[in-house]
Amino acid sequence: MSIETLVAIVFRWIHLGAAIVAVGGTVFQRFILMPALSAVGEAERTVIRERVLARWRIVVHSSVLALLLSGIYNAFVAFPQHKGQPLYHSIFGVKALLALGIFGIATVLTGKSDRAQRMRGRGPFWMGLLVALTAAVVALSGVLKNLS
């Protein structure tokens, strides 16, 4: 196995691992944690939210960094293989824009600003939007992987 192949495999694992952790955590929070928190009092809910947010912020920022770096590397590897395929590059562009939107929303939701707190006030909407957008990115990734 060549060093280029090994590096490509490592970057692919980093990319998929970061995506799995970030998407899985978002789905868990939206469909399990948020509904479960409605059963506890406001004071307890606030403490739990703050503790989860402090840890989740690290996961989100680490995942965004890993996805950006590995995504850039993966694009540089894939683009020469798809030279002259405008469909591939168009779909990739849409996927990249959606991913940047996901990164932006997820990062703001973990923030400490007034805007972040207002967005978290509509947490089910924003987390649901993140789940939908990530499903679209995964679908587009499947299309890209299967273009000849």
PDB file of C-alpha atoms in Angstrom:
ATOM      1  CA  MET A   1       0.000   0.000   0.000  1.00  0.00           C
ATOM      2  CA  SER A   2       1.402   3.394  -0.984  1.00  0.00           C
ATOM      3  CA  ILE A   3       1.754   6.273   1.441  1.00  0.00           C
ATOM      4  CA  GLU A   4      -0.745   8.280  -0.649  1.00  0.00           C
ATOM      5  CA  THR A   5      -3.331   5.532  -0.259  1.00  0.00           C
ATOM      6  CA  LEU A   6      -2.722   5.297   3.473  1.00  0.00           C
ATOM      7  CA  VAL A   7      -3.054   9.073   3.905  1.00  0.00           C
ATOM      8  CA  ALA A   8      -6.262   9.069   1.840  1.00  0.00           C
ATOM      9  CA  ILE A   9      -7.716   6.316   4.028  1.00  0.00           C
ATOM     10  CA  VAL A  10      -6.803   8.154   7.238  1.00  0.00           C
ATOM     11  CA  PHE A  11      -8.383  11.389   5.994  1.00  0.00           C
ATOM     12  CA  ARG A  12     -11.506   9.505   4.923  1.00  0.00           C
ATOM     13  CA  TRP A  13     -11.791   7.951   8.402  1.00  0.00           C
ATOM     14  CA  ILE A  14     -11.305  11.349  10.038  1.00  0.00           C
ATOM     15  CA  HIS A  15     -13.998  12.836   7.806  1.00  0.00           C
ATOM     16  CA  LEU A  16     -16.512  10.053   8.377  1.00  0.00           C
ATOM     17  CA  GLY A  17     -15.758   9.812  12.102  1.00  0.00           C
ATOM     18  CA  ALA A  18     -16.249  13.540  12.678  1.00  0.00           C
ATOM     19  CA  ALA A  19     -19.482  13.483  10.661  1.00  0.00           C
ATOM     20  CA  ILE A  20     -20.824  10.462  12.542  1.00  0.00           C
ATOM     21  CA  VAL A  21     -20.107  12.025  15.936  1.00  0.00           C
ATOM     22  CA  ALA A  22     -21.562  15.435  15.022  1.00  0.00           C
ATOM     23  CA  VAL A  23     -24.671  14.109  13.291  1.00  0.00           C
ATOM     24  CA  GLY A  24     -25.277  11.416  15.898  1.00  0.00           C
ATOM     25  CA  GLY A  25     -24.983  13.953  18.702  1.00  0.00           C
ATOM     26  CA  THR A  26     -27.378  16.318  16.953  1.00  0.00           C
ATOM     27  CA  VAL A  27     -29.955  13.576  16.364  1.00  0.00           C
ATOM     28  CA  PHE A  28     -29.628  12.447  19.986  1.00  0.00           C
ATOM     29  CA  GLN A  29     -30.152  15.950  21.312  1.00  0.00           C
ATOM     30  CA  ARG A  30     -33.082  16.749  19.029  1.00  0.00           C
ATOM     31  CA  PHE A  31     -35.060  13.535  19.384  1.00  0.00           C
ATOM     32  CA  ILE A  32     -34.034  12.192  22.815  1.00  0.00           C
ATOM     33  CA  LEU A  33     -32.519  14.827  25.095  1.00  0.00           C
ATOM     34  CA  MET A  34     -34.849  17.733  24.268  1.00  0.00           C
ATOM     35  CA  PRO A  35     -38.061  15.747  24.774  1.00  0.00           C
ATOM     36  CA  ALA A  36     -36.682  14.143  27.952  1.00  0.00           C
ATOM     37  CA  LEU A  37     -35.794  17.536  29.422  1.00  0.00           C
ATOM     38  CA  SER A  38     -39.410  18.644  29.163  1.00  0.00           C
ATOM     39  CA  ALA A  39     -40.165  16.246  32.046  1.00  0.00           C
ATOM     40  CA  VAL A  40     -37.925  18.067  34.551  1.00  0.00           C
ATOM     41  CA  GLY A  41     -38.241  21.439  36.252  1.00  0.00           C
ATOM     42  CA  GLU A  42     -36.857  24.629  34.713  1.00  0.00           C
ATOM     43  CA  ALA A  43     -33.999  24.989  37.210  1.00  0.00           C
ATOM     44  CA  GLU A  44     -32.814  21.421  36.670  1.00  0.00           C
ATOM     45  CA  ARG A  45     -33.304  21.753  32.889  1.00  0.00           C
ATOM     46  CA  THR A  46     -31.108  24.873  32.855  1.00  0.00           C
ATOM     47  CA  VAL A  47     -28.287  23.138  34.735  1.00  0.00           C
ATOM     48  CA  ILE A  48     -28.412  20.118  32.415  1.00  0.00           C
ATOM     49  CA  ARG A  49     -28.486  22.297  29.302  1.00  0.00           C
ATOM     50  CA  GLU A  50     -25.456  24.283  30.466  1.00  0.00           C
ATOM     51  CA  ARG A  51     -23.468  21.134  31.256  1.00  0.00           C
ATOM     52  CA  VAL A  52     -24.365  19.514  27.953  1.00  0.00           C
ATOM     53  CA  LEU A  53     -23.602  22.707  26.035  1.00  0.00           C
ATOM     54  CA  ALA A  54     -20.151  23.059  27.613  1.00  0.00           C
ATOM     55  CA  ARG A  55     -19.197  19.566  26.430  1.00  0.00           C
ATOM     56  CA  TRP A  56     -21.079  19.746  23.125  1.00  0.00           C
ATOM     57  CA  ARG A  57     -19.272  22.974  22.179  1.00  0.00           C
ATOM     58  CA  ILE A  58     -15.946  21.091  22.206  1.00  0.00           C
ATOM     59  CA  VAL A  59     -17.398  18.302  20.050  1.00  0.00           C
ATOM     60  CA  VAL A  60     -18.889  20.747  17.540  1.00  0.00           C
ATOM     61  CA  HIS A  61     -15.748  22.850  17.191  1.00  0.00           C
ATOM     62  CA  SER A  62     -13.511  19.782  16.901  1.00  0.00           C
ATOM     63  CA  SER A  63     -15.834  18.162  14.370  1.00  0.00           C
ATOM     64  CA  VAL A  64     -16.061  21.310  12.244  1.00  0.00           C
ATOM     65  CA  LEU A  65     -12.278  21.620  12.191  1.00  0.00           C
ATOM     66  CA  ALA A  66     -11.801  17.935  11.336  1.00  0.00           C
ATOM     67  CA  LEU A  67     -14.474  18.071   8.614  1.00  0.00           C
ATOM     68  CA  LEU A  68     -13.021  21.224   7.058  1.00  0.00           C
ATOM     69  CA  LEU A  69      -9.455  19.927   6.974  1.00  0.00           C
ATOM     70  CA  SER A  70     -10.305  16.417   5.819  1.00  0.00           C
ATOM     71  CA  GLY A  71     -12.891  17.735   3.351  1.00  0.00           C
ATOM     72  CA  ILE A  72     -10.352  20.031   1.726  1.00  0.00           C
ATOM     73  CA  TYR A  73      -7.875  17.171   1.467  1.00  0.00           C
ATOM     74  CA  ASN A  74     -10.525  14.801   0.079  1.00  0.00           C
ATOM     75  CA  ALA A  75     -11.568  17.412  -2.497  1.00  0.00           C
ATOM     76  CA  PHE A  76      -7.983  17.853  -3.698  1.00  0.00           C
ATOM     77  CA  VAL A  77      -7.745  14.079  -4.131  1.00  0.00           C
ATOM     78  CA  ALA A  78     -11.142  13.716  -5.851  1.00  0.00           C
ATOM     79  CA  PHE A  79     -11.136  16.736  -8.192  1.00  0.00           C
ATOM     80  CA  PRO A  80      -8.428  15.455 -10.579  1.00  0.00           C
ATOM     81  CA  GLN A  81     -10.326  12.164 -10.900  1.00  0.00           C
ATOM     82  CA  HIS A  82     -13.441  14.081 -11.995  1.00  0.00           C
ATOM     83  CA  LYS A  83     -11.860  16.607 -14.337  1.00  0.00           C
ATOM     84  CA  GLY A  84     -14.285  17.569 -17.082  1.00  0.00           C
ATOM     85  CA  GLN A  85     -17.335  16.414 -15.095  1.00  0.00           C
ATOM     86  CA  PRO A  86     -19.371  19.557 -14.411  1.00  0.00           C
ATOM     87  CA  LEU A  87     -22.130  17.536 -12.729  1.00  0.00           C
ATOM     88  CA  TYR A  88     -19.685  16.261 -10.102  1.00  0.00           C
ATOM     89  CA  HIS A  89     -18.355  19.743  -9.391  1.00  0.00           C
ATOM     90  CA  SER A  90     -21.850  21.255  -9.260  1.00  0.00           C
ATOM     91  CA  ILE A  91     -23.081  18.673  -6.762  1.00  0.00           C
ATOM     92  CA  PHE A  92     -19.891  19.075  -4.752  1.00  0.00           C
ATOM     93  CA  GLY A  93     -20.443  22.847  -4.661  1.00  0.00           C
ATOM     94  CA  VAL A  94     -23.988  22.425  -3.330  1.00  0.00           C
ATOM     95  CA  LYS A  95     -22.738  19.923  -0.752  1.00  0.00           C
ATOM     96  CA  ALA A  96     -19.967  22.287   0.360  1.00  0.00           C
ATOM     97  CA  LEU A  97     -22.363  25.236   0.702  1.00  0.00           C
ATOM     98  CA  LEU A  98     -24.803  23.147   2.738  1.00  0.00           C
ATOM     99  CA  ALA A  99     -21.934  21.958   4.932  1.00  0.00           C
ATOM    100  CA  LEU A 100     -20.801  25.535   5.550  1.00  0.00           C
ATOM    101  CA  GLY A 101     -24.377  26.423   6.524  1.00  0.00           C
ATOM    102  CA  ILE A 102     -24.456  23.476   8.917  1.00  0.00           C
ATOM    103  CA  PHE A 103     -21.130  24.545  10.437  1.00  0.00           C
ATOM    104  CA  GLY A 104     -22.409  28.080  10.889  1.00  0.00           C
ATOM    105  CA  ILE A 105     -25.692  27.101  12.539  1.00  0.00           C
ATOM    106  CA  ALA A 106     -24.055  24.491  14.771  1.00  0.00           C
ATOM    107  CA  THR A 107     -21.322  26.887  15.843  1.00  0.00           C
ATOM    108  CA  VAL A 108     -23.749  29.704  16.643  1.00  0.00           C
ATOM    109  CA  LEU A 109     -25.949  27.306  18.634  1.00  0.00           C
ATOM    110  CA  THR A 110     -22.980  26.485  20.863  1.00  0.00           C
ATOM    111  CA  GLY A 111     -22.075  30.137  21.379  1.00  0.00           C
ATOM    112  CA  LYS A 112     -22.506  32.420  24.343  1.00  0.00           C
ATOM    113  CA  SER A 113     -23.919  35.453  22.514  1.00  0.00           C
ATOM    114  CA  ASP A 114     -27.444  36.829  22.762  1.00  0.00           C
ATOM    115  CA  ARG A 115     -28.122  35.517  19.251  1.00  0.00           C
ATOM    116  CA  ALA A 116     -27.032  32.024  20.298  1.00  0.00           C
ATOM    117  CA  GLN A 117     -29.315  32.128  23.320  1.00  0.00           C
ATOM    118  CA  ARG A 118     -32.254  33.291  21.165  1.00  0.00           C
ATOM    119  CA  MET A 119     -31.590  30.504  18.672  1.00  0.00           C
ATOM    120  CA  ARG A 120     -31.403  27.933  21.466  1.00  0.00           C
ATOM    121  CA  GLY A 121     -34.824  29.200  22.555  1.00  0.00           C
ATOM    122  CA  ARG A 122     -36.053  27.662  19.290  1.00  0.00           C
ATOM    123  CA  GLY A 123     -33.823  24.627  19.732  1.00  0.00           C
ATOM    124  CA  PRO A 124     -36.155  22.008  18.248  1.00  0.00           C
ATOM    125  CA  PHE A 125     -36.466  24.033  15.020  1.00  0.00           C
ATOM    126  CA  TRP A 126     -32.719  24.634  14.627  1.00  0.00           C
ATOM    127  CA  MET A 127     -31.733  21.099  15.593  1.00  0.00           C
ATOM    128  CA  GLY A 128     -34.366  19.726  13.212  1.00  0.00           C
ATOM    129  CA  LEU A 129     -32.998  21.948  10.442  1.00  0.00           C
ATOM    130  CA  LEU A 130     -29.483  20.668  11.152  1.00  0.00           C
ATOM    131  CA  VAL A 131     -30.712  17.078  10.919  1.00  0.00           C
ATOM    132  CA  ALA A 132     -32.443  17.803   7.584  1.00  0.00           C
ATOM    133  CA  LEU A 133     -29.429  19.607   6.145  1.00  0.00           C
ATOM    134  CA  THR A 134     -27.051  16.849   7.196  1.00  0.00           C
ATOM    135  CA  ALA A 135     -29.353  14.274   5.590  1.00  0.00           C
ATOM    136  CA  ALA A 136     -29.107  16.281   2.362  1.00  0.00           C
ATOM    137  CA  VAL A 137     -25.310  16.390   2.611  1.00  0.00           C
ATOM    138  CA  VAL A 138     -25.160  12.631   3.184  1.00  0.00           C
ATOM    139  CA  ALA A 139     -27.446  12.058   0.191  1.00  0.00           C
ATOM    140  CA  LEU A 140     -25.289  14.281  -2.024  1.00  0.00           C
ATOM    141  CA  SER A 141     -22.161  12.469  -0.772  1.00  0.00           C
ATOM    142  CA  GLY A 142     -23.704   9.184  -1.878  1.00  0.00           C
ATOM    143  CA  VAL A 143     -24.389  10.620  -5.324  1.00  0.00           C
ATOM    144  CA  LEU A 144     -20.824  11.938  -5.605  1.00  0.00           C
ATOM    145  CA  LYS A 145     -19.335   8.632  -4.487  1.00  0.00           C
ATOM    146  CA  ASN A 146     -21.259   6.800  -7.217  1.00  0.00           C
ATOM    147  CA  LEU A 147     -20.621   9.141 -10.159  1.00  0.00           C
ATOM    148  CA  SER A 148     -18.294   7.497 -12.636  1.00  0.00           C
TER     149      SER A 148
END
